[in-house]
Amino acid sequence: MSEDHRLWKIVLVGDGAVGKTSLRKRYLGEGFETDYLSTMGADFALYDTNINETHIRWQIWDLAGQPVFKDVVKAYYTKIFGGVLVYDVTRRSTFENVEKWLNELQENSKRDKTVPVVLFANKIDLQEEGAETVSPDEGKALADRLGLSFYETSAKTGEMVTAAFEKLGKEILDFTS
Ligand code: G3D
Ligand code: MG
């Protein structure tokens, strides 16, 4: 695959307010380009970086809300190279929906094999003990069962955000080679 073709579309998925947009902003920092696709209620950001010394351009898609139309869902996921799947450790319902998001992503990607997905347990800066809180062990167990890499992140402090995106990049390099 030539360098020109290392344009990787990825999607952010997970329930509302888990931190998808914040994680993307944190990873990209200031000054990235975005294009808003009003017909879809989605935008994408372009970001150039190196993964294992290979130059790649991320095209990171982000939905404003839940798409209403099937065609929008299809367009969002089609030709993706991977995904960032996010739940909020302080809200158990967002954790319970992880598998649903994964299935939607894989079904709509229209790839011959499953695409790499990294699971982000976000808002760890707010992690406390309690019934509503999802523990790291629970997160890790689910990631293992679903065959996903797992990172505890905070878009607020920046903890593990770059590492988690880079891990996805490394998995996509393997996926495409
Ligand atoms: P979404 O894109 O998944 O819908 P957002 O989520 O990125 O819009 O984040 C939803 C809210 O959670 C925002 O708060 C945001 O600041 C907050 N948030 C996101 N990630 C973190 C995190 O890691 N830690 C903490 N403490 N907060 C986070 P507001 O108040 O702006 O709605
Ligand atoms: Mg958002």
mmCIF file of N, CA and C in Angstrom, residues 90-91 127 145:
data_model
loop_
_atom_site.group_PDB
_atom_site.id
_atom_site.type_symbol
_atom_site.label_atom_id
_atom_site.label_comp_id
_atom_site.label_asym_id
_atom_site.label_seq_id
_atom_site.Cartn_x
_atom_site.Cartn_y
_atom_site.Cartn_z
ATOM 1 N N THR A 90 -18.464 6.240 35.078
ATOM 2 C CA THR A 90 -19.385 6.673 36.132
ATOM 3 C C THR A 90 -20.843 6.347 35.822
ATOM 4 N N ARG A 91 -21.107 5.855 34.598
ATOM 5 C CA ARG A 91 -22.490 5.532 34.231
ATOM 6 C C ARG A 91 -22.555 4.130 33.648
ATOM 7 N N GLN A 127 -13.483 8.331 38.738
ATOM 8 C CA GLN A 127 -13.768 6.981 39.245
ATOM 9 C C GLN A 127 -13.807 6.934 40.772
ATOM 10 N N ARG A 145 -13.308 -10.467 26.585
ATOM 11 C CA ARG A 145 -14.358 -11.304 25.986
ATOM 12 C C ARG A 145 -14.656 -10.887 24.550
#
